[in-house]
Coordinates of C-alpha atoms in Angstrom, one line a residue:
M6 CA 0.0 0.0 0.0
Y7 CA 1.4 3.4 -1.0
N8 CA 1.7 6.0 1.7
Y9 CA 3.2 9.4 1.1
S10 CA 5.5 10.9 3.7
K11 CA 4.3 13.5 6.1
N12 CA 7.5 15.4 5.4
N13 CA 6.3 16.0 1.8
T14 CA 3.3 18.1 3.1
I15 CA 4.0 21.8 2.4
T16 CA 3.1 24.1 5.2
M17 CA 1.1 27.3 5.0
D18 CA 4.2 29.4 5.3
E19 CA 6.0 27.4 2.7
F20 CA 3.1 27.8 0.3
A21 CA 2.9 31.5 1.0
D22 CA 6.7 31.9 0.5
F23 CA 6.9 29.7 -2.7
K24 CA 8.0 31.8 -5.6
F25 CA 9.0 31.1 -9.1
D26 CA 12.8 31.1 -9.9
W27 CA 14.3 32.2 -13.1
I28 CA 13.5 28.9 -14.8
E29 CA 9.8 29.0 -14.0
N30 CA 9.6 32.7 -15.0
S31 CA 11.4 32.0 -18.2
V32 CA 8.8 29.4 -19.3
V33 CA 5.9 31.9 -18.6
V34 CA 7.7 34.8 -20.3
A35 CA 8.4 32.6 -23.4
M36 CA 4.7 31.8 -23.8
L37 CA 3.8 35.5 -23.5
L38 CA 6.6 36.6 -25.9
L39 CA 5.6 34.0 -28.5
S40 CA 2.0 35.3 -28.3
F41 CA 3.2 38.8 -28.6
F42 CA 5.4 38.1 -31.7
I43 CA 2.5 36.4 -33.5
G44 CA 0.6 39.6 -33.1
V45 CA 3.5 41.6 -34.3
Y46 CA 3.8 39.4 -37.4
Y47 CA 0.1 39.8 -38.4
T48 CA 0.2 43.5 -37.6
F49 CA 3.2 44.5 -39.7
C50 CA 4.0 41.6 -42.0
D51 CA 0.6 40.2 -43.0
K52 CA -1.8 43.2 -42.4
Q53 CA -5.5 42.5 -42.0
D54 CA -6.8 45.6 -43.6
T55 CA -10.3 44.4 -44.8
F56 CA -13.3 43.3 -42.8
A57 CA -13.2 39.7 -44.2
A58 CA -9.5 39.4 -43.5
Y59 CA -9.6 41.0 -40.0
M60 CA -12.7 39.2 -38.8
L61 CA -12.8 36.0 -40.8
G62 CA -9.1 35.4 -41.8
G63 CA -10.1 35.9 -45.4
R64 CA -12.1 32.6 -45.1
T65 CA -8.9 30.7 -45.8
M66 CA -7.9 29.4 -42.4
G67 CA -6.8 25.8 -41.9
I68 CA -8.6 23.1 -39.8
F69 CA -5.9 22.8 -37.1
P70 CA -5.8 26.4 -35.8
V71 CA -9.6 26.7 -36.0
A72 CA -10.1 23.4 -34.0
M73 CA -7.7 24.5 -31.3
S74 CA -9.3 27.9 -31.1
L75 CA -12.7 26.4 -30.7
V76 CA -11.5 24.4 -27.8
A77 CA -9.8 27.5 -26.3
S78 CA -13.1 29.3 -26.5
C79 CA -14.7 26.6 -24.3
V80 CA -11.9 26.1 -21.8
S81 CA -10.7 29.0 -19.7
G82 CA -8.5 29.3 -16.6
L83 CA -11.7 29.0 -14.6
S84 CA -12.1 25.5 -16.1
I85 CA -8.4 24.4 -15.7
L86 CA -8.5 25.5 -12.0
G87 CA -12.2 24.7 -11.2
I88 CA -12.7 21.2 -12.7
P89 CA -9.9 19.4 -10.7
T90 CA -11.2 21.1 -7.6
E91 CA -14.7 19.9 -8.4
I92 CA -13.5 16.3 -8.7
Y93 CA -11.5 16.5 -5.4
L94 CA -14.6 17.8 -3.5
Y95 CA -17.5 16.0 -5.2
G96 CA -16.1 13.0 -7.1
T97 CA -15.9 12.1 -10.8
Q98 CA -19.6 12.5 -11.7
Y99 CA -18.6 15.6 -13.7
A100 CA -16.9 13.3 -16.2
A101 CA -20.3 12.2 -17.5
A102 CA -20.0 15.2 -19.8
N103 CA -17.8 12.9 -21.9
F104 CA -21.0 11.1 -23.0
T105 CA -22.2 14.2 -24.7
V106 CA -19.2 15.1 -26.8
I107 CA -19.7 12.9 -29.9
M108 CA -23.4 13.6 -29.9
L109 CA -22.6 17.3 -29.6
A110 CA -20.5 17.2 -32.8
L111 CA -23.2 15.4 -34.7
V112 CA -26.0 17.7 -33.7
I113 CA -24.0 20.9 -34.5
G114 CA -22.6 19.5 -37.8
I115 CA -26.0 18.3 -39.1
F116 CA -28.4 20.9 -37.9
Y117 CA -26.6 24.2 -37.2
L118 CA -23.5 24.4 -39.4
P119 CA -25.4 24.1 -42.7
V120 CA -27.4 27.2 -41.8
Y121 CA -24.5 29.4 -40.9
Y122 CA -22.4 28.3 -43.8
K123 CA -25.1 28.7 -46.4
L124 CA -25.8 32.3 -45.3
Q125 CA -22.2 33.4 -44.8
L126 CA -23.1 36.3 -42.6
N127 CA -20.5 38.7 -41.3
S128 CA -22.3 38.7 -37.9
H129 CA -24.4 35.7 -37.0
F130 CA -26.8 38.0 -35.1
E131 CA -27.8 39.2 -38.5
Y132 CA -29.5 35.9 -38.8
L133 CA -32.0 37.0 -36.1
Q134 CA -33.0 40.0 -38.2
L135 CA -33.3 38.0 -41.4
R136 CA -35.4 35.4 -39.6
F137 CA -37.4 37.7 -37.3
N138 CA -36.7 41.5 -37.1
K139 CA -34.1 44.0 -35.9
H140 CA -35.4 44.0 -32.3
V141 CA -34.7 40.3 -31.9
R142 CA -31.2 40.9 -33.3
I143 CA -30.5 43.6 -30.7
I144 CA -31.8 41.3 -27.9
G145 CA -29.3 38.7 -29.0
V146 CA -26.5 41.3 -29.1
A147 CA -27.5 42.6 -25.6
L148 CA -27.5 39.1 -24.1
F149 CA -24.0 38.3 -25.3
S150 CA -22.7 41.7 -24.4
F151 CA -23.9 41.2 -20.9
L152 CA -22.2 37.8 -20.8
M153 CA -18.9 39.2 -22.0
V154 CA -18.9 42.2 -19.7
T155 CA -19.6 39.9 -16.7
L156 CA -17.3 37.0 -17.5
L157 CA -14.2 38.7 -19.0
P158 CA -13.0 40.3 -15.7
A159 CA -13.4 36.9 -13.9
V160 CA -11.5 35.0 -16.7
I161 CA -8.6 37.5 -16.3
F162 CA -8.8 37.7 -12.5
V163 CA -8.6 34.0 -11.6
P164 CA -5.3 33.1 -13.3
A165 CA -3.9 36.5 -12.2
V166 CA -4.5 35.4 -8.6
C167 CA -2.8 32.1 -9.3
F168 CA 0.2 33.8 -10.9
N169 CA 0.4 36.3 -8.1
Q170 CA 0.8 33.4 -5.6
V171 CA 3.9 32.2 -7.3
T172 CA 5.6 35.5 -8.3
G173 CA 4.6 37.9 -5.6
L174 CA 3.7 40.5 -8.2
S175 CA 0.5 42.5 -7.7
V176 CA -2.7 40.9 -9.1
Y177 CA -3.4 44.2 -10.9
T178 CA 0.1 44.4 -12.3
I179 CA -0.2 40.9 -13.7
S180 CA -3.6 41.6 -15.1
V181 CA -2.6 44.7 -16.9
G182 CA 0.5 43.0 -18.3
I183 CA -1.2 39.9 -19.7
S184 CA -4.2 41.8 -20.8
G185 CA -2.1 44.4 -22.6
I186 CA -0.4 41.6 -24.7
C187 CA -3.8 40.0 -25.3
I188 CA -5.4 43.3 -26.4
F189 CA -2.4 44.1 -28.7
Y190 CA -2.4 40.9 -30.7
T191 CA -6.2 40.7 -30.8
S192 CA -6.9 44.3 -31.8
F193 CA -4.1 44.6 -34.4
G194 CA -3.5 41.1 -35.6
G195 CA -7.2 40.2 -36.2
L196 CA -8.6 36.7 -36.4
K197 CA -5.4 35.1 -37.9
A198 CA -3.4 36.3 -34.9
V199 CA -6.1 35.1 -32.5
L200 CA -6.3 31.6 -34.1
W201 CA -2.6 31.0 -34.2
T202 CA -2.0 32.3 -30.6
D203 CA -4.9 30.1 -29.5
A204 CA -3.2 27.1 -31.1
L205 CA 0.1 27.9 -29.5
Q206 CA -1.4 28.6 -26.1
S207 CA -3.5 25.4 -26.3
M208 CA -0.2 23.5 -26.6
F209 CA 1.1 25.1 -23.4
T210 CA -2.1 24.1 -21.7
F211 CA -2.1 20.5 -22.9
F212 CA 1.6 19.8 -22.2
G213 CA 1.4 21.5 -18.8
M214 CA -1.4 19.2 -17.7
V215 CA 0.2 16.1 -19.2
F216 CA 3.6 16.6 -17.6
V217 CA 2.1 17.3 -14.2
I218 CA 0.0 14.2 -14.5
I219 CA 2.9 12.0 -15.5
V220 CA 5.1 13.3 -12.6
S221 CA 2.1 12.8 -10.2
C222 CA 1.6 9.2 -11.3
F223 CA 5.3 8.5 -10.6
N224 CA 5.2 10.2 -7.2
L225 CA 1.9 8.7 -6.0
G226 CA 2.5 5.0 -7.0
G227 CA 1.0 4.8 -10.4
V228 CA -2.5 5.0 -12.0
S229 CA -3.7 1.9 -10.2
E230 CA -2.9 3.3 -6.8
I231 CA -4.5 6.7 -7.6
W232 CA -7.6 4.8 -8.8
R233 CA -7.7 2.6 -5.6
I234 CA -7.5 5.6 -3.3
N235 CA -10.3 7.4 -5.1
K236 CA -12.4 4.2 -5.1
E237 CA -12.0 3.7 -1.4
G238 CA -12.7 7.4 -0.8
G239 CA -16.0 7.2 -2.7
R240 CA -14.8 9.6 -5.4
L241 CA -15.4 7.2 -8.4
E242 CA -18.9 8.0 -9.6
M243 CA -20.3 7.9 -13.1
F244 CA -23.6 6.1 -13.1
N245 CA -25.5 7.8 -10.3
M246 CA -28.9 7.3 -12.0
D247 CA -30.9 9.4 -9.5
P248 CA -33.4 11.4 -11.6
N249 CA -33.9 14.0 -8.9
P250 CA -33.2 17.4 -10.6
F251 CA -32.4 18.9 -7.2
A252 CA -29.5 16.6 -6.6
R253 CA -26.3 18.5 -7.3
N254 CA -24.5 16.0 -9.5
T255 CA -25.9 12.9 -11.1
L256 CA -25.5 11.2 -14.5
W257 CA -28.4 13.2 -15.8
T258 CA -27.6 16.6 -14.4
S259 CA -24.0 16.3 -15.6
S260 CA -24.6 14.8 -19.1
I261 CA -27.7 16.8 -19.9
G262 CA -26.5 20.0 -18.3
Y263 CA -23.1 20.0 -20.0
F264 CA -24.6 18.9 -23.3
F265 CA -26.6 22.1 -23.4
T266 CA -23.6 24.2 -22.1
Y267 CA -21.2 22.9 -24.8
L268 CA -23.9 23.1 -27.4
C269 CA -24.3 26.8 -26.7
N270 CA -20.6 27.3 -26.7
L271 CA -20.0 25.6 -30.0
A272 CA -23.3 26.2 -31.9
I273 CA -24.5 29.6 -30.7
F274 CA -21.5 31.5 -29.3
P275 CA -20.4 34.3 -31.7
A276 CA -16.7 33.3 -31.5
S277 CA -17.4 29.7 -32.5
V278 CA -19.6 30.7 -35.5
Q279 CA -16.9 33.2 -36.6
R280 CA -14.4 30.4 -36.6
Y281 CA -16.6 28.0 -38.7
L282 CA -16.9 30.7 -41.3
S283 CA -13.2 31.3 -41.5
V284 CA -12.5 28.0 -43.3
P285 CA -13.2 27.7 -47.0
S286 CA -15.8 24.9 -47.1
L287 CA -18.5 23.3 -45.0
R288 CA -16.7 20.0 -45.1
K289 CA -13.6 21.6 -43.4
A290 CA -15.8 23.4 -40.9
R291 CA -17.2 20.0 -39.9
W292 CA -13.7 18.5 -39.6
A293 CA -12.7 21.4 -37.4
L294 CA -15.7 20.8 -35.2
F295 CA -14.9 17.1 -35.0
Y296 CA -11.3 17.7 -34.0
S297 CA -12.4 20.3 -31.4
A298 CA -14.9 17.8 -29.9
V299 CA -12.1 15.1 -29.7
S300 CA -9.8 17.7 -28.0
L301 CA -12.5 18.7 -25.6
Y302 CA -13.0 15.1 -24.7
I303 CA -9.3 14.8 -23.9
V304 CA -9.3 18.0 -21.8
I305 CA -12.3 16.8 -19.8
N306 CA -10.5 13.5 -19.0
L307 CA -7.2 15.1 -18.2
S308 CA -8.9 17.6 -15.8
T309 CA -10.9 14.7 -14.2
F310 CA -7.8 12.6 -13.7
F311 CA -5.9 15.6 -12.3
G312 CA -8.7 16.0 -9.7
M313 CA -8.3 12.3 -8.8
I314 CA -4.6 13.0 -8.3
L315 CA -5.4 15.8 -5.9
Y316 CA -7.5 13.5 -3.8
A317 CA -4.8 10.8 -3.9
R318 CA -2.4 13.3 -2.6
Y319 CA -4.5 15.0 0.1
Y320 CA -7.1 12.3 1.1
Q321 CA -5.6 11.9 4.5
C322 CA -4.6 15.5 5.1
D323 CA -7.1 18.0 3.7
P324 CA -5.2 21.2 3.1
V325 CA -8.2 23.5 3.9
A326 CA -9.0 21.8 7.2
A327 CA -5.2 21.7 8.0
G328 CA -5.0 25.5 7.5
V329 CA -2.4 25.2 4.7
I330 CA -4.7 27.1 2.3
K331 CA -7.7 29.3 3.0
S332 CA -10.1 27.8 0.4
S333 CA -10.4 24.8 -1.9
S334 CA -9.9 27.1 -4.9
Q335 CA -6.2 27.2 -4.0
I336 CA -5.7 23.5 -4.0
V337 CA -4.4 23.3 -7.6
P338 CA -1.7 26.1 -7.1
L339 CA -0.8 24.3 -3.8
Y340 CA -0.2 21.0 -5.5
V341 CA 1.7 22.5 -8.4
S342 CA 3.9 24.4 -5.8
E343 CA 4.7 21.1 -4.2
V344 CA 5.6 19.3 -7.4
G345 CA 7.6 22.3 -8.6
R346 CA 10.0 22.1 -5.8
N347 CA 11.6 18.9 -7.2
Y348 CA 11.0 19.5 -11.0
P349 CA 12.3 22.9 -12.2
G350 CA 10.2 24.4 -14.9
L351 CA 7.2 22.1 -14.4
A352 CA 5.3 24.6 -12.2
G353 CA 6.0 27.4 -14.8
L354 CA 4.7 25.2 -17.6
Y355 CA 1.5 24.4 -15.8
V356 CA 0.9 28.1 -14.8
S357 CA 1.6 29.0 -18.4
G358 CA -1.1 26.6 -19.4
I359 CA -3.6 28.3 -17.0
L360 CA -2.6 31.8 -18.3
S361 CA -2.8 30.4 -21.9
S362 CA -6.3 29.1 -21.5
S363 CA -7.4 32.5 -20.1
L364 CA -5.6 34.5 -22.8
S365 CA -7.2 32.2 -25.5
S366 CA -10.7 32.8 -24.1
V367 CA -10.2 36.5 -23.7
S368 CA -8.8 37.0 -27.2
S369 CA -11.5 34.9 -28.8
W370 CA -14.3 36.8 -27.1
L371 CA -12.8 40.2 -27.7
N372 CA -12.2 39.6 -31.3
S373 CA -15.8 38.3 -31.9
I374 CA -17.6 40.8 -29.8
G375 CA -15.6 43.7 -31.4
G376 CA -16.8 42.9 -34.9
M377 CA -20.3 41.9 -33.6
L378 CA -20.9 45.3 -31.9
Y379 CA -19.7 47.2 -35.0
K380 CA -21.7 45.3 -37.6
D381 CA -24.9 44.9 -35.6
I382 CA -25.1 48.4 -34.3
M383 CA -24.1 50.0 -37.6
E384 CA -26.6 47.9 -39.7
V385 CA -29.5 48.4 -37.3
Y386 CA -29.1 52.0 -36.2
F387 CA -27.0 53.6 -38.9
P388 CA -27.8 51.8 -42.2
D389 CA -27.0 54.8 -44.3
V390 CA -23.5 55.3 -43.0
Q391 CA -20.9 53.6 -45.2
H392 CA -17.3 53.1 -44.0
S393 CA -14.3 52.0 -46.0
E394 CA -12.7 48.6 -45.2
S395 CA -9.8 50.2 -43.5
T396 CA -12.0 52.5 -41.4
E397 CA -14.1 49.5 -40.3
C398 CA -11.0 47.7 -39.1
K399 CA -9.9 50.8 -37.2
I400 CA -13.3 51.1 -35.4
I401 CA -13.3 47.4 -34.5
R402 CA -9.8 47.7 -33.1
A403 CA -10.9 50.7 -31.0
I404 CA -13.9 48.7 -29.7
V405 CA -11.6 45.8 -28.7
I406 CA -9.2 48.1 -26.9
V407 CA -12.0 49.8 -24.9
L408 CA -13.5 46.4 -24.0
G409 CA -10.2 45.0 -22.9
I410 CA -9.4 48.0 -20.7
S411 CA -13.0 47.9 -19.2
S412 CA -12.5 44.2 -18.3
V413 CA -9.3 45.0 -16.4
L414 CA -11.0 47.9 -14.5
L415 CA -14.0 45.7 -13.6
M416 CA -11.7 43.3 -11.8
F417 CA -12.0 45.6 -8.8
V418 CA -15.7 44.5 -8.7
V419 CA -15.0 40.8 -9.3
E420 CA -12.5 40.7 -6.5
K421 CA -15.2 41.4 -4.0
M422 CA -17.8 38.9 -5.2
G423 CA -16.3 35.6 -4.1
T424 CA -17.3 32.1 -5.4
I425 CA -16.4 33.3 -8.9
F426 CA -16.5 29.9 -10.5
Q427 CA -20.0 28.9 -9.5
L428 CA -21.3 32.5 -10.1
S429 CA -19.8 32.4 -13.6
I430 CA -21.5 29.1 -14.3
S431 CA -24.8 30.6 -13.2
I432 CA -24.3 33.7 -15.5
I433 CA -23.5 31.4 -18.4
G434 CA -26.8 29.5 -17.7
I435 CA -28.8 32.8 -17.6
V436 CA -27.5 34.1 -21.0
M437 CA -26.9 30.9 -22.9
G438 CA -30.3 29.5 -22.2
S439 CA -32.0 32.6 -23.7
A440 CA -29.7 32.6 -26.7
M441 CA -30.2 28.9 -27.3
A442 CA -34.0 29.5 -27.3
L443 CA -33.7 32.4 -29.8
F444 CA -31.6 30.5 -32.4
T445 CA -33.3 27.2 -31.9
L446 CA -36.7 28.7 -32.4
G447 CA -35.5 30.4 -35.6
I448 CA -33.6 27.5 -37.1
F449 CA -36.1 24.6 -36.3
F450 CA -39.6 26.2 -36.2
P451 CA -40.7 28.0 -39.3
R452 CA -44.0 29.1 -37.8
V453 CA -42.5 30.9 -34.8
N454 CA -42.8 34.7 -35.2
A455 CA -40.8 37.6 -33.7
K456 CA -43.3 38.1 -30.8
G457 CA -42.8 34.4 -29.8
A458 CA -39.0 34.7 -30.0
V459 CA -38.8 37.9 -28.0
T460 CA -41.2 36.6 -25.3
G461 CA -39.4 33.3 -25.0
A462 CA -36.0 34.9 -24.7
I463 CA -37.1 37.4 -22.1
T464 CA -39.1 34.8 -20.1
S465 CA -36.0 32.5 -20.1
F466 CA -33.7 35.3 -19.0
F467 CA -35.7 36.5 -16.0
L468 CA -36.7 33.0 -14.9
I469 CA -33.1 31.9 -14.6
V470 CA -32.0 35.2 -13.1
W471 CA -34.7 34.7 -10.4
I472 CA -33.7 31.1 -9.6
S473 CA -29.9 31.6 -9.7
F474 CA -29.6 34.8 -7.8
N475 CA -32.0 33.6 -5.1
A476 CA -29.9 30.4 -4.8
Q477 CA -26.7 32.5 -4.7
Y478 CA -28.3 34.6 -1.9
Y479 CA -29.1 31.5 0.2
M480 CA -25.6 30.2 -0.3
M481 CA -24.0 33.4 0.9
T482 CA -26.2 33.5 4.0
G483 CA -25.4 29.8 4.7
Q484 CA -29.0 28.6 4.3
L485 CA -28.0 26.5 1.3
K486 CA -24.8 24.4 1.4
F487 CA -23.2 21.8 -0.8
P488 CA -20.6 20.0 1.4
G489 CA -18.1 17.8 -0.3
K490 CA -17.4 14.2 0.2
A491 CA -15.5 12.9 3.2
T492 CA -12.0 14.3 3.9
S493 CA -9.5 13.6 6.7
I494 CA -6.5 15.0 8.6
D495 CA -5.4 11.6 10.0
N496 CA -2.0 11.7 8.2
C497 CA -1.3 15.4 8.7
P498 CA 1.8 16.4 10.7
T499 CA 1.3 15.9 14.4
T500 CA 1.3 19.7 15.1
I501 CA -1.7 20.2 12.8
Q502 CA -3.7 17.4 14.4
E503 CA -3.0 18.7 17.9
N504 CA -4.1 22.3 17.0
Y505 CA -7.1 21.3 14.9
N506 CA -10.3 22.7 16.4
S507 CA -13.1 20.1 15.9
S508 CA -15.8 22.6 17.0
T509 CA -15.2 24.7 13.8
S510 CA -14.6 21.6 11.7
L511 CA -14.0 22.2 8.0
L512 CA -13.9 18.5 7.3
S513 CA -16.7 16.6 5.5
N514 CA -17.9 13.2 6.5
Y515 CA -20.4 12.3 3.8
T516 CA -19.6 8.9 2.3
G517 CA -22.7 8.2 0.3
V518 CA -23.5 8.4 -3.4
G519 CA -23.9 11.8 -5.0
S520 CA -23.4 15.2 -3.5
P521 CA -25.4 16.2 -0.4
V522 CA -27.6 19.3 -0.5
V523 CA -28.1 20.9 2.9
A524 CA -30.9 23.4 2.8
D525 CA -32.7 25.3 5.5
S526 CA -36.5 24.7 5.6
S527 CA -37.1 28.3 4.5
V528 CA -35.3 27.6 1.1
A529 CA -37.8 26.8 -1.6
L530 CA -37.2 23.7 -3.5
I531 CA -36.8 25.5 -6.8
Y532 CA -33.7 27.3 -5.5
Q533 CA -32.1 23.9 -4.8
L534 CA -32.2 23.1 -8.5
S535 CA -28.9 21.7 -9.7
Y536 CA -26.8 24.5 -11.2
N537 CA -26.2 22.2 -14.2
Y538 CA -29.8 22.6 -15.2
Y539 CA -29.9 26.4 -15.3
I540 CA -29.1 26.4 -18.9
V541 CA -31.4 23.5 -19.6
V542 CA -34.4 25.1 -17.9
G543 CA -33.6 28.4 -19.6
A544 CA -33.5 26.9 -23.1
I545 CA -36.5 24.7 -22.8
S546 CA -38.7 27.4 -21.1
G547 CA -37.7 29.9 -23.8
I548 CA -38.6 27.5 -26.6
L549 CA -41.9 26.4 -25.1
V550 CA -43.0 30.0 -24.4
G551 CA -41.9 31.0 -27.9
L552 CA -44.0 28.3 -29.5
V553 CA -47.1 29.0 -27.4
V554 CA -47.0 32.8 -28.1
S555 CA -46.5 32.2 -31.8
L556 CA -49.5 29.8 -31.9
L557 CA -51.6 32.5 -30.2
T558 CA -50.5 35.3 -32.4
E559 CA -50.3 35.8 -36.2
P560 CA -47.8 33.3 -37.7
P561 CA -45.1 34.5 -40.1
D562 CA -45.5 34.2 -43.9
T563 CA -43.3 31.2 -44.4
A564 CA -43.6 31.5 -48.2
S565 CA -41.6 34.8 -48.0
L566 CA -38.8 33.2 -45.9
S567 CA -35.8 31.8 -47.6
P568 CA -35.1 28.0 -47.0
D569 CA -31.5 29.0 -46.1
L570 CA -32.8 30.3 -42.8
F571 CA -33.8 26.8 -41.6
T572 CA -31.9 23.6 -40.9
P573 CA -32.1 21.2 -43.9
C574 CA -34.3 18.7 -42.0
V575 CA -37.3 21.2 -42.0
H576 CA -37.0 22.2 -45.7
R577 CA -39.6 19.5 -46.6
F578 CA -42.2 21.4 -44.5
L579 CA -41.7 24.7 -46.2
P580 CA -43.7 26.0 -49.2
K581 CA -41.9 25.5 -52.6
K582 CA -39.7 28.4 -53.6
K583 CA -39.4 30.0 -57.0
Q584 CA -36.7 28.9 -59.4
D585 CA -34.6 32.1 -58.7
E586 CA -34.5 31.3 -55.0
R587 CA -32.7 28.0 -55.4
P588 CA -29.0 27.9 -54.4
N589 CA -26.7 29.4 -57.0
K590 CA -23.4 27.9 -58.2
D591 CA -21.6 29.4 -55.2
G592 CA -23.9 27.3 -52.9
Y593 CA -25.0 30.3 -50.8
G594 CA -28.4 30.8 -52.4
Q595 CA -29.7 33.8 -54.2
A596 CA -32.6 33.9 -51.8
R597 CA -30.3 34.9 -49.0
N598 CA -28.7 37.7 -51.0
H599 CA -32.0 39.0 -52.2
E600 CA -33.5 38.9 -48.7
K601 CA -30.5 40.6 -47.1
D602 CA -30.5 43.4 -49.8
Q603 CA -34.3 43.9 -49.3
M604 CA -33.8 44.1 -45.5
L605 CA -31.2 46.8 -45.8
M606 CA -33.4 48.7 -48.3
D607 CA -36.3 48.5 -45.7
L608 CA -34.0 49.8 -43.0
K609 CA -33.0 52.8 -45.1
N610 CA -36.7 53.6 -45.7
V611 CA -37.5 53.6 -41.9

């Protein structure tokens, strides 16, 4: 039986005093400099001076950088730090998200991608105006703008705190530095710079995780020993078939919840659609989607196994209860600090991976939202104003810079909020559920009208706001708790055991299946809903309300709508179109071009 030495346990003072040496810092600086020089290249050597080149890479991008960038837009520093901690506290039930990945690629590739690729829109929110009206388009823009403004500061702040721990530099100094590099290559290098830096940074993230896992397996007695410890500790869960939607983690909440989450990320999110349209054919877009799904599957499994490693290391000496760290969110930096003492450069590589994943997410979001805000606001509110291609790029660069600076400034607010990871998941559920309802109603249901779409999206938004923020309130007041599985301090150093105060115990003793939900009698059952279902309830409620309202009001004239606006499987239910509305030799369809031109003419006449 493998048993780690008590002398290997790092103390609170040692953790606080652990700082990167020149080797660790060199690894991090190398990653940042490589990202910076990619931006320099696309700024001065391969200028992106047209909208198509700046926002869509000239529609000539390869499969590899697009696939890596799609993964980067789904995986941030919040995920790299949060998922292993989730596994350590609550077990491996999260890994049920694996079951959804292949299905996810099939659903998006068959139903959503053909619509986006056929229309070839510069902003995929333009779809909402073509399908419904300009008010629905603005609602879509507002939803994602709210999401970006809320999440970007958190995505920057979390890895900055981690890097602060190992360098001693101010969190704000770190944030300004890494954000400055990110803003530079995003604003001046355009999509090409973003895609290639995403690909580079994804490699840092991948190899950082792999090397830490390999070293950990060697130190902890191998994969079989890690597996045994987690099995005996009740961490190995995958087929908890409890159908209760108020249980925190089950097979159903994890698989269904994350299916909807990743479906929104890869099918509805502006950055993802932008990347699909940057490749020259639908076939290549589907291959990029497939490879991104495979990569996401690998990331989920690596993160899950790293969480098992954390438990195998600390299962007999919980670092929070022992007072080594203040909260479980520090457990990943703690472990990396321990490993880094004996393997120079390894901690720097892993922290580079955390920074890389955050930089990739920030750059992807800034690039997509910059072009989105410009195109959507100009076409809806200023249709008569025409800018040259170079002027468009300058305006988008300015928007990206302003958004980046605003995100750094909003970190002062994020720092005071606490529970950033769970709050971020809640916000994603609020926005993505409404957005999923909007696009799904448009793509799959020809008889849904603008009133139904608007009502469904607004209902979904406020329903999930009501549920999630009330749940957050009860968690902050201690009336709703989600204690983790059993932990121990039996093998901590003797001084820690002697000084441990059992009256203020931070240890958990739950050994059953699933995750316990401890709620005061005053907490309504609806607020105990699994956070994984926020996005599911939001999407389904929005779709149902949209369908009902559309049935009770005047339906749209489906004969006047282009088939290109709907997924291919519903074309058979549409009225037959005239000959001139069939797809032209380019494959994009004259109907779409005619409809878009007519829409712009109508806007000018308003």
